[in-house]
Coordinates of C-alpha atoms and ligand atoms in Angstrom, one line a residue:
M211 CA -96.0 10.9 -92.8
T212 CA -95.3 13.2 -89.9
K213 CA -96.5 12.0 -86.5
F214 CA -97.5 14.3 -83.6
T215 CA -94.5 13.0 -81.8
D216 CA -92.2 14.4 -84.5
L217 CA -93.2 18.0 -84.0
G218 CA -91.3 18.7 -80.8
L219 CA -94.5 19.6 -79.0
N220 CA -94.6 20.0 -75.2
A221 CA -95.2 16.6 -73.6
S222 CA -98.4 17.7 -71.9
V223 CA -99.8 18.9 -75.2
L224 CA -98.8 15.6 -76.8
R225 CA -100.5 13.7 -74.0
A226 CA -103.7 15.6 -74.5
V227 CA -103.6 15.1 -78.3
Q228 CA -103.0 11.4 -77.9
E229 CA -105.9 11.2 -75.4
G230 CA -108.1 12.9 -78.0
G231 CA -107.3 9.9 -80.2
Y232 CA -105.3 11.7 -82.9
E233 CA -102.6 9.6 -84.4
D234 CA -101.6 11.1 -87.8
L235 CA -101.6 14.7 -88.7
T236 CA -104.1 15.9 -91.2
P237 CA -102.7 17.5 -94.4
I238 CA -103.3 21.1 -93.1
Q239 CA -101.6 20.2 -89.9
E240 CA -98.7 18.7 -91.6
Q241 CA -98.2 21.9 -93.6
A242 CA -99.1 24.5 -91.1
I243 CA -97.6 23.4 -87.8
P244 CA -93.9 23.6 -88.9
L245 CA -94.5 27.0 -90.5
V246 CA -96.2 28.5 -87.4
L247 CA -93.5 27.1 -85.2
A248 CA -91.0 28.8 -87.5
D249 CA -92.7 32.2 -86.9
K250 CA -94.1 32.6 -90.3
D251 CA -97.3 34.5 -91.2
L252 CA -99.7 32.1 -92.8
I253 CA -102.7 32.0 -95.2
G254 CA -104.4 28.7 -94.8
V255 CA -107.1 27.9 -97.4
A256 CA -109.0 25.1 -95.6
Q257 CA -112.5 24.3 -94.6
T258 CA -113.8 23.3 -91.2
G259 CA -113.4 19.6 -90.9
T260 CA -109.9 19.5 -92.2
G261 CA -108.3 19.7 -88.7
K262 CA -107.4 23.4 -89.1
T263 CA -108.2 24.3 -85.5
A264 CA -105.5 22.0 -84.2
A265 CA -103.3 23.2 -87.1
F266 CA -103.1 26.7 -85.5
S267 CA -103.9 25.9 -81.9
L268 CA -101.2 23.3 -81.3
P269 CA -98.2 25.4 -82.5
L270 CA -99.8 28.5 -80.8
I271 CA -99.9 26.7 -77.5
Q272 CA -96.3 25.6 -78.0
K273 CA -95.1 29.1 -78.7
L274 CA -97.0 30.6 -75.8
L275 CA -95.2 28.1 -73.6
T276 CA -91.7 28.6 -74.9
G277 CA -91.9 32.4 -75.8
E278 CA -90.8 35.2 -73.6
G279 CA -94.0 37.1 -73.4
K280 CA -96.1 37.0 -70.2
R281 CA -99.7 37.7 -69.2
N282 CA -100.6 41.2 -68.2
A283 CA -103.8 42.4 -66.6
K284 CA -106.6 43.0 -69.1
C285 CA -104.4 41.9 -71.9
T286 CA -104.2 38.8 -74.1
R287 CA -101.1 37.2 -75.7
A288 CA -103.0 35.5 -78.5
L289 CA -106.2 36.7 -80.1
I290 CA -108.4 34.4 -82.2
L291 CA -111.2 36.0 -84.1
A292 CA -114.1 33.9 -85.4
P293 CA -117.3 34.9 -87.2
T294 CA -119.9 33.1 -85.1
R295 CA -120.4 32.3 -81.5
E296 CA -120.7 28.6 -82.2
L297 CA -117.3 28.5 -84.0
A298 CA -115.8 30.6 -81.2
V299 CA -117.1 28.1 -78.6
Q300 CA -115.8 25.2 -80.6
I301 CA -112.3 26.6 -80.9
A302 CA -112.3 27.3 -77.2
E303 CA -113.4 23.8 -76.4
N304 CA -110.6 22.4 -78.7
I305 CA -108.0 24.6 -77.1
Q306 CA -109.1 23.7 -73.6
A307 CA -108.8 20.1 -74.5
Y308 CA -105.2 20.5 -75.9
A309 CA -104.2 22.6 -73.0
K310 CA -105.9 20.6 -70.2
Y311 CA -102.6 19.7 -68.5
L312 CA -101.2 23.3 -68.8
H313 CA -101.8 26.4 -66.8
L314 CA -102.7 28.6 -69.8
R315 CA -105.6 31.0 -69.3
V316 CA -108.1 30.8 -72.1
A317 CA -111.1 33.2 -72.4
L318 CA -114.0 33.4 -74.7
V319 CA -116.1 36.5 -75.5
Y320 CA -119.1 36.6 -77.8
G321 CA -122.3 38.6 -78.2
G322 CA -125.7 37.5 -77.1
A323 CA -124.6 36.5 -73.7
S324 CA -124.0 38.6 -70.5
A325 CA -120.7 40.5 -70.7
K326 CA -120.1 40.4 -67.0
P327 CA -118.5 37.0 -66.7
Q328 CA -116.5 37.7 -69.8
I329 CA -115.2 41.0 -68.3
K330 CA -114.3 39.1 -65.1
A331 CA -112.4 36.5 -67.1
L332 CA -110.4 39.1 -68.9
A333 CA -109.4 41.2 -65.8
P334 CA -106.4 39.2 -64.7
G335 CA -105.2 38.9 -68.3
V336 CA -105.3 35.8 -70.5
D337 CA -103.0 33.8 -72.8
I338 CA -105.5 33.1 -75.4
L339 CA -108.7 35.0 -76.2
I340 CA -111.2 33.7 -78.6
A341 CA -113.7 36.4 -79.7
T342 CA -116.3 37.4 -82.2
P343 CA -115.5 40.8 -83.5
G344 CA -118.5 42.8 -82.3
R345 CA -118.4 41.8 -78.7
L346 CA -114.6 42.2 -78.6
L347 CA -114.9 45.8 -79.8
D348 CA -117.6 46.5 -77.3
L349 CA -115.4 45.3 -74.5
N350 CA -112.5 47.2 -75.9
N351 CA -114.5 50.4 -76.0
Q352 CA -115.4 49.8 -72.4
R353 CA -111.7 49.4 -71.7
C354 CA -112.1 45.9 -70.4
I355 CA -109.5 44.5 -72.8
D356 CA -106.3 46.0 -73.9
L357 CA -105.1 44.7 -77.3
G358 CA -101.7 46.4 -77.1
K359 CA -99.8 43.2 -76.1
V360 CA -101.1 40.8 -78.6
E361 CA -98.3 38.6 -80.0
Y362 CA -100.4 36.3 -82.2
L363 CA -103.5 37.1 -84.2
I364 CA -105.5 34.4 -85.9
L365 CA -108.5 35.0 -88.1
D366 CA -110.6 31.9 -88.6
E367 CA -113.2 31.6 -91.4
A368 CA -112.1 35.0 -92.8
D369 CA -114.4 34.7 -95.8
R370 CA -117.4 34.2 -93.5
M371 CA -116.4 37.2 -91.4
L372 CA -116.4 39.4 -94.4
D373 CA -119.7 37.9 -95.7
M374 CA -121.1 38.8 -92.3
G375 CA -120.0 42.4 -92.6
F376 CA -117.2 42.3 -90.0
I377 CA -114.6 44.1 -92.1
R378 CA -114.8 47.4 -90.2
D379 CA -114.7 45.7 -86.9
I380 CA -111.7 43.7 -87.9
Q381 CA -109.9 46.8 -89.1
K382 CA -110.7 48.6 -85.8
I383 CA -109.4 45.7 -83.8
V384 CA -106.2 45.3 -85.9
A385 CA -105.4 49.0 -85.6
Q386 CA -104.9 48.5 -81.9
L387 CA -102.6 45.5 -82.2
P388 CA -98.8 45.7 -82.1
K389 CA -97.3 45.7 -85.6
E390 CA -94.7 43.2 -84.4
R391 CA -96.8 40.0 -84.2
Q392 CA -97.4 36.8 -86.0
T393 CA -100.6 36.6 -88.0
L394 CA -102.5 33.6 -89.3
L395 CA -105.5 33.7 -91.6
F396 CA -107.7 30.8 -92.4
S397 CA -110.5 30.8 -95.0
A398 CA -112.5 28.2 -96.8
T399 CA -112.4 30.3 -100.0
M400 CA -110.1 33.1 -101.2
P401 CA -112.2 35.7 -103.0
G402 CA -110.5 39.0 -103.8
T403 CA -111.9 40.6 -100.6
V404 CA -110.1 38.1 -98.4
E405 CA -107.0 38.3 -100.5
K406 CA -107.0 42.1 -99.9
L407 CA -107.6 41.7 -96.2
A408 CA -104.7 39.2 -96.0
N409 CA -102.4 41.6 -97.8
S410 CA -103.2 44.3 -95.3
L411 CA -102.7 42.1 -92.3
L412 CA -99.9 39.6 -93.0
R413 CA -96.2 40.0 -93.7
N414 CA -94.6 37.8 -96.3
P415 CA -97.2 35.1 -95.7
Q416 CA -96.7 31.5 -96.6
R417 CA -99.7 30.1 -98.3
I418 CA -101.0 26.6 -97.9
E419 CA -104.1 25.1 -99.3
V420 CA -105.9 21.8 -98.7
A421 CA -109.1 20.1 -99.7
P422 CA -110.5 22.2 -102.4
A423 CA -114.2 22.1 -102.7
A424 CA -114.4 19.2 -105.0
T425 CA -112.3 17.0 -102.8
T426 CA -114.6 17.4 -99.8
A427 CA -117.6 16.9 -101.9
E428 CA -116.2 13.7 -103.3
K429 CA -116.3 12.1 -99.9
V430 CA -120.0 12.5 -99.5
D431 CA -122.5 10.2 -101.1
Q432 CA -124.7 12.8 -102.7
H433 CA -128.1 12.6 -104.2
V434 CA -130.7 15.1 -105.4
L435 CA -134.4 14.4 -105.0
L436 CA -136.5 16.3 -107.5
V437 CA -139.7 17.4 -105.9
P438 CA -142.4 20.0 -106.3
K439 CA -142.0 22.7 -103.7
A440 CA -145.3 22.1 -102.1
R441 CA -144.4 18.5 -101.4
K442 CA -141.0 19.0 -99.8
R443 CA -142.6 18.6 -96.3
E444 CA -144.1 15.2 -97.2
L445 CA -140.8 14.2 -98.7
L446 CA -139.0 15.1 -95.5
A447 CA -141.4 13.0 -93.5
H448 CA -140.9 10.2 -95.9
V449 CA -137.1 10.1 -95.9
L450 CA -137.0 10.4 -92.1
K451 CA -139.0 7.1 -91.8
D452 CA -135.7 5.5 -92.4
D453 CA -133.9 5.0 -89.1
S454 CA -130.5 4.9 -90.7
L455 CA -130.9 8.7 -90.9
S456 CA -129.9 8.8 -87.3
R457 CA -128.1 12.1 -86.9
V458 CA -129.4 14.5 -89.5
L459 CA -128.5 18.1 -90.2
I460 CA -131.3 19.8 -92.2
F461 CA -130.5 23.1 -94.0
T462 CA -132.9 25.8 -95.0
R463 CA -132.2 29.1 -96.7
T464 CA -134.0 31.3 -94.3
K465 CA -134.8 31.5 -90.6
H466 CA -138.5 31.3 -91.3
G467 CA -137.9 28.2 -93.3
A468 CA -135.9 26.7 -90.4
N469 CA -138.7 27.4 -88.0
R470 CA -141.2 25.9 -90.3
V471 CA -139.2 22.7 -90.7
A472 CA -138.6 22.5 -86.9
R473 CA -142.3 22.8 -86.3
Q474 CA -143.0 20.1 -88.8
L475 CA -140.5 17.8 -87.1
D476 CA -142.2 18.5 -83.8
Q477 CA -145.5 17.5 -85.3
L478 CA -144.0 14.3 -86.6
G479 CA -142.7 13.5 -83.2
I480 CA -139.0 13.7 -84.4
S481 CA -136.8 15.1 -81.7
S482 CA -135.0 18.1 -83.1
G483 CA -133.6 21.6 -82.5
A484 CA -133.0 24.6 -84.6
I485 CA -130.2 27.1 -84.8
H486 CA -130.4 30.4 -86.6
G487 CA -129.8 34.1 -86.1
N488 CA -133.1 34.8 -84.4
K489 CA -132.5 32.3 -81.6
S490 CA -130.8 33.5 -78.4
Q491 CA -127.3 32.4 -77.9
N492 CA -128.5 30.1 -75.1
A493 CA -131.1 28.5 -77.2
R494 CA -128.6 27.9 -80.0
Q495 CA -126.0 26.4 -77.7
K496 CA -128.7 24.2 -76.1
A497 CA -129.9 22.9 -79.5
L498 CA -126.4 22.2 -80.5
N499 CA -125.5 20.4 -77.3
A500 CA -128.6 18.2 -77.5
F501 CA -127.8 17.3 -81.1
R502 CA -124.2 16.6 -80.3
S503 CA -125.1 14.3 -77.4
G504 CA -127.7 12.4 -79.5
E505 CA -130.6 13.6 -77.4
T506 CA -132.1 15.0 -80.6
R507 CA -132.1 13.3 -83.9
A508 CA -132.2 16.3 -86.2
L509 CA -130.9 19.8 -86.2
V510 CA -132.4 22.4 -88.5
A511 CA -130.0 25.2 -89.4
T512 CA -129.4 28.2 -91.7
D513 CA -126.1 28.5 -93.4
V514 CA -124.7 31.3 -91.3
A515 CA -125.6 29.6 -88.0
A516 CA -124.2 26.3 -89.1
R517 CA -121.0 27.5 -90.5
G518 CA -118.0 25.9 -88.9
I519 CA -120.1 23.8 -86.6
D520 CA -118.3 20.6 -85.7
V521 CA -120.6 17.6 -84.8
D522 CA -119.3 14.1 -84.9
G523 CA -121.2 11.3 -86.6
V524 CA -123.7 13.3 -88.7
T525 CA -125.1 10.5 -90.9
H526 CA -127.0 12.7 -93.3
V527 CA -127.2 16.3 -94.4
I528 CA -130.6 17.2 -95.9
N529 CA -130.8 20.3 -98.1
F530 CA -134.4 21.1 -97.6
E531 CA -133.7 24.1 -99.8
I532 CA -130.9 24.3 -102.2
P533 CA -128.5 27.1 -101.2
N534 CA -128.3 30.0 -103.6
E535 CA -124.5 30.3 -103.1
P536 CA -122.9 27.2 -104.5
E537 CA -120.0 27.3 -101.9
S538 CA -122.6 26.9 -99.2
Y539 CA -123.5 23.5 -100.6
V540 CA -120.0 22.4 -100.1
H541 CA -119.9 23.7 -96.6
R542 CA -123.3 22.1 -95.8
I543 CA -122.4 18.6 -97.0
G544 CA -119.0 18.9 -95.5
R545 CA -120.7 18.6 -92.1
T546 CA -121.1 14.9 -92.7
A547 CA -117.7 13.7 -93.9
R548 CA -115.6 15.1 -91.1
A549 CA -111.9 14.3 -90.9
G550 CA -111.9 11.4 -93.3
A551 CA -115.4 10.0 -92.4
V552 CA -118.0 9.3 -95.1
G553 CA -121.4 10.7 -95.1
A554 CA -124.5 11.2 -97.2
S555 CA -126.5 14.2 -98.5
L556 CA -130.0 14.4 -99.8
S557 CA -130.9 17.7 -101.6
F558 CA -134.5 18.5 -102.2
C559 CA -134.7 20.4 -105.5
D560 CA -137.8 22.1 -106.8
H561 CA -138.4 23.7 -110.2
D562 CA -137.2 27.1 -109.1
E563 CA -134.0 25.7 -107.7
R564 CA -132.7 24.1 -110.8
G565 CA -130.3 27.0 -111.5
Y566 CA -128.8 26.8 -108.1
L567 CA -128.2 23.1 -108.6
R568 CA -126.5 23.8 -111.9
D569 CA -124.2 26.3 -110.3
I570 CA -123.4 23.8 -107.6
E571 CA -122.6 21.1 -110.1
K572 CA -120.2 23.5 -111.8
I573 CA -118.1 24.2 -108.7
I574 CA -118.0 20.6 -107.5
R575 CA -117.2 19.5 -111.0
Q576 CA -119.6 16.6 -110.9
Q577 CA -123.3 15.8 -111.5
V578 CA -125.2 15.0 -108.4
P579 CA -127.1 11.7 -109.1
V580 CA -130.9 11.9 -109.0
L581 CA -132.6 9.6 -106.5
E582 CA -135.9 8.8 -108.2
D583 CA -137.2 6.2 -105.8
H584 CA -139.6 8.3 -103.7
P585 CA -143.3 9.0 -104.0
F586 CA -142.9 12.7 -104.9
H587 CA -140.4 12.5 -107.8
L588 CA -140.9 15.2 -110.3
E589 CA -139.6 13.8 -113.6
G590 CA -137.4 15.9 -115.8
I591 CA -137.1 18.8 -113.5
A592 CA -133.3 19.3 -113.4
R593 CA -132.3 18.6 -117.0
A594 CA -135.3 19.8 -118.9
P595 CA -134.9 22.9 -121.1
E596 CA -136.5 25.9 -119.6
G597 CA -140.3 25.9 -119.9
S598 CA -140.8 22.2 -120.5
V599 CA -141.2 21.1 -116.9
E600 CA -144.4 19.7 -115.5
E601 CA -144.8 21.3 -112.1
S602 CA -146.8 18.6 -110.5
G603 CA -145.9 15.6 -108.4
N604 CA -146.3 12.3 -110.1
G605 CA -147.3 10.4 -107.1
G606 CA -144.8 7.9 -107.9
G607 CA -146.3 7.2 -111.3
R608 CA -143.4 7.8 -113.7
R609 CA -140.6 6.3 -111.8
G610 CA -138.0 4.5 -113.8
A611 CA -138.3 6.7 -116.9
S612 CA -134.8 7.9 -117.5
N613 CA -134.1 11.6 -117.2
G614 CA -130.5 11.0 -118.1
R615 CA -129.4 11.7 -114.6
N616 CA -129.8 8.4 -112.9
N617 CA -126.9 7.1 -111.0
A618 CA -124.8 4.5 -112.6
G619 CA -126.5 4.6 -115.9
G620 CA -130.0 4.5 -114.7
Q621 CA -129.8 2.0 -112.0
R622 CA -132.4 2.5 -109.4
Q623 CA -131.4 3.6 -106.0
G624 CA -132.8 2.1 -102.8
R625 CA -134.8 4.1 -100.3
P626 CA -133.3 7.5 -99.4
G627 CA -130.7 6.8 -96.8
G628 CA -130.7 3.1 -97.6
Q629 CA -127.6 3.3 -99.7
A630 CA -125.9 5.4 -97.2
K631 CA -126.6 2.8 -94.6
S632 CA -124.5 0.3 -96.4
Q633 CA -121.7 2.7 -96.7
R634 CA -121.5 3.9 -93.2
S635 CA -120.0 1.5 -90.6
G636 CA -121.2 3.4 -87.6
P637 CA -119.2 5.7 -85.3
S638 CA -115.9 3.8 -85.9
G639 CA -116.0 5.1 -89.4
N640 CA -115.3 8.6 -88.0
G641 CA -111.7 8.0 -87.2
P642 CA -110.0 9.4 -84.2
R643 CA -112.4 11.9 -82.8
R644 CA -113.2 9.7 -80.0
N645 CA -113.2 12.2 -77.3
R646 CA -116.8 13.2 -78.0
S647 CA -118.1 9.9 -79.2
S648 CA -119.0 8.3 -75.9
N649 CA -122.5 9.6 -76.0
R650 CA -123.0 9.3 -79.7
R651 CA -126.2 7.5 -80.5
Q652 CA -126.6 5.7 -83.7
G653 CA -129.9 4.5 -85.0
A654 CA -131.9 6.7 -82.7
A655 CA -135.5 6.2 -83.4
A656 CA -137.9 9.0 -84.1
Ligands
AMP1433 P1 -111.6 21.3 -87.5 O1 -111.3 21.4 -89.0 O2 -110.6 22.0 -86.8 O3 -113.0 21.8 -87.2 O4 -111.5 19.8 -87.1 C1 -112.4 18.8 -87.5 C2 -112.4 17.6 -86.6 O5 -111.2 16.8 -86.8 C3 -112.5 17.9 -85.1 O6 -113.5 17.1 -84.6 C4 -111.1 17.5 -84.6 O7 -111.2 17.1 -83.3 C5 -110.7 16.5 -85.6 N1 -109.2 16.4 -85.8 C6 -108.4 17.4 -85.8 N2 -107.1 16.9 -86.0 C7 -107.2 15.6 -86.1 C8 -106.2 14.6 -86.4 N3 -104.9 14.8 -86.6 N4 -106.7 13.3 -86.4 C9 -108.0 13.1 -86.3 N5 -108.9 14.0 -86.1 C10 -108.6 15.2 -86.0

């Protein structure tokens, strides 16, 4: 296996990487870094959590250090586009960490925050600019950034950028870049639209692919809890009684749903925050920081807001609502099984969500075991033929009757979270991401 020391990276970068606790390269890094160093354009099919940020950042930093280009006022040498502010912040944090012993100038621009400091940061010119497309175009229209000297373009989460309607913005941005450049595109999935974008932007790209959906999903101890819609709130309160659910990411489909769940957690006295599109950038960042530091036990999020978010030591992902796009399920549960760690997911499925569950099981190529041992179990909901489902809670009455979906041939599960407790060995199970782990709090009580 390749080691970081085998890559010929600058000694200061290596030192920072080693201080971050990384020892071995992840598969995407093993494949991508040599190709980027060899000046290739690259399509990387990889999800967040695979180590892809370092896969492009480390060789990028190396090339900026050894290349002939230099900084010019209002220009950037490398441009990294990301769909969300959170992802942009995260990439910037990673790059700052890898470049902490170097004199590279790194700037970050995103919407929802004052443009003034961003403009100021760009004025003398930067080596690496991380940007969300909308704000970058605004600043470009105001002539605060000149994109004519970009040597490296990186698109991160390309599929999500297209989902979020950024295609026009991306095209406008790319139209201003020099044709002579190196381009890297990363995407969790490769639908035709991303393929088309890649064809228009990259030259003879090398393609690498890691961790297809099923692989990520396999690392997570997944369960579905069948519950009438009206009782999901009670079920949430019930499962959160278990202290082993110490750092919990809760997903809803809508912003309103996220607000409702956050209010409920407040009422239950469970420290939590929420991130979704209606929250100000400040509020989102604050909620994320509080969750990262362990100050809050739960973070409620919508798919778009949570995409790409990297938080260490998430013990459980709760799908309060099943996502209608099956890929979102994989992204959601991937928040708890980061870079080799294990994690657990609990999906609350009501009668109307059975179809979504079926779609999910198709793409992850496995059945999600049903956890029956809770007071709101709705027997037969997932496998029953259409029309035969009783839409009422059983108050715990019919537990134990097989619906053909019990884990391990009908063996009963423990309390929600209980089985996850035995599988997780605490923060050390998360491998080498030790740089942010000092303030990690396990077993935080409500
Ligand atoms: P990413 O896919 O870039 O979001 O990275 C996911 C997490 O893996 C981040 O917390 C990184 O700090 C961590 N990470 C990246 N590369 C490595 C590595 N080689 N060894 C261990 N952890 C890593």
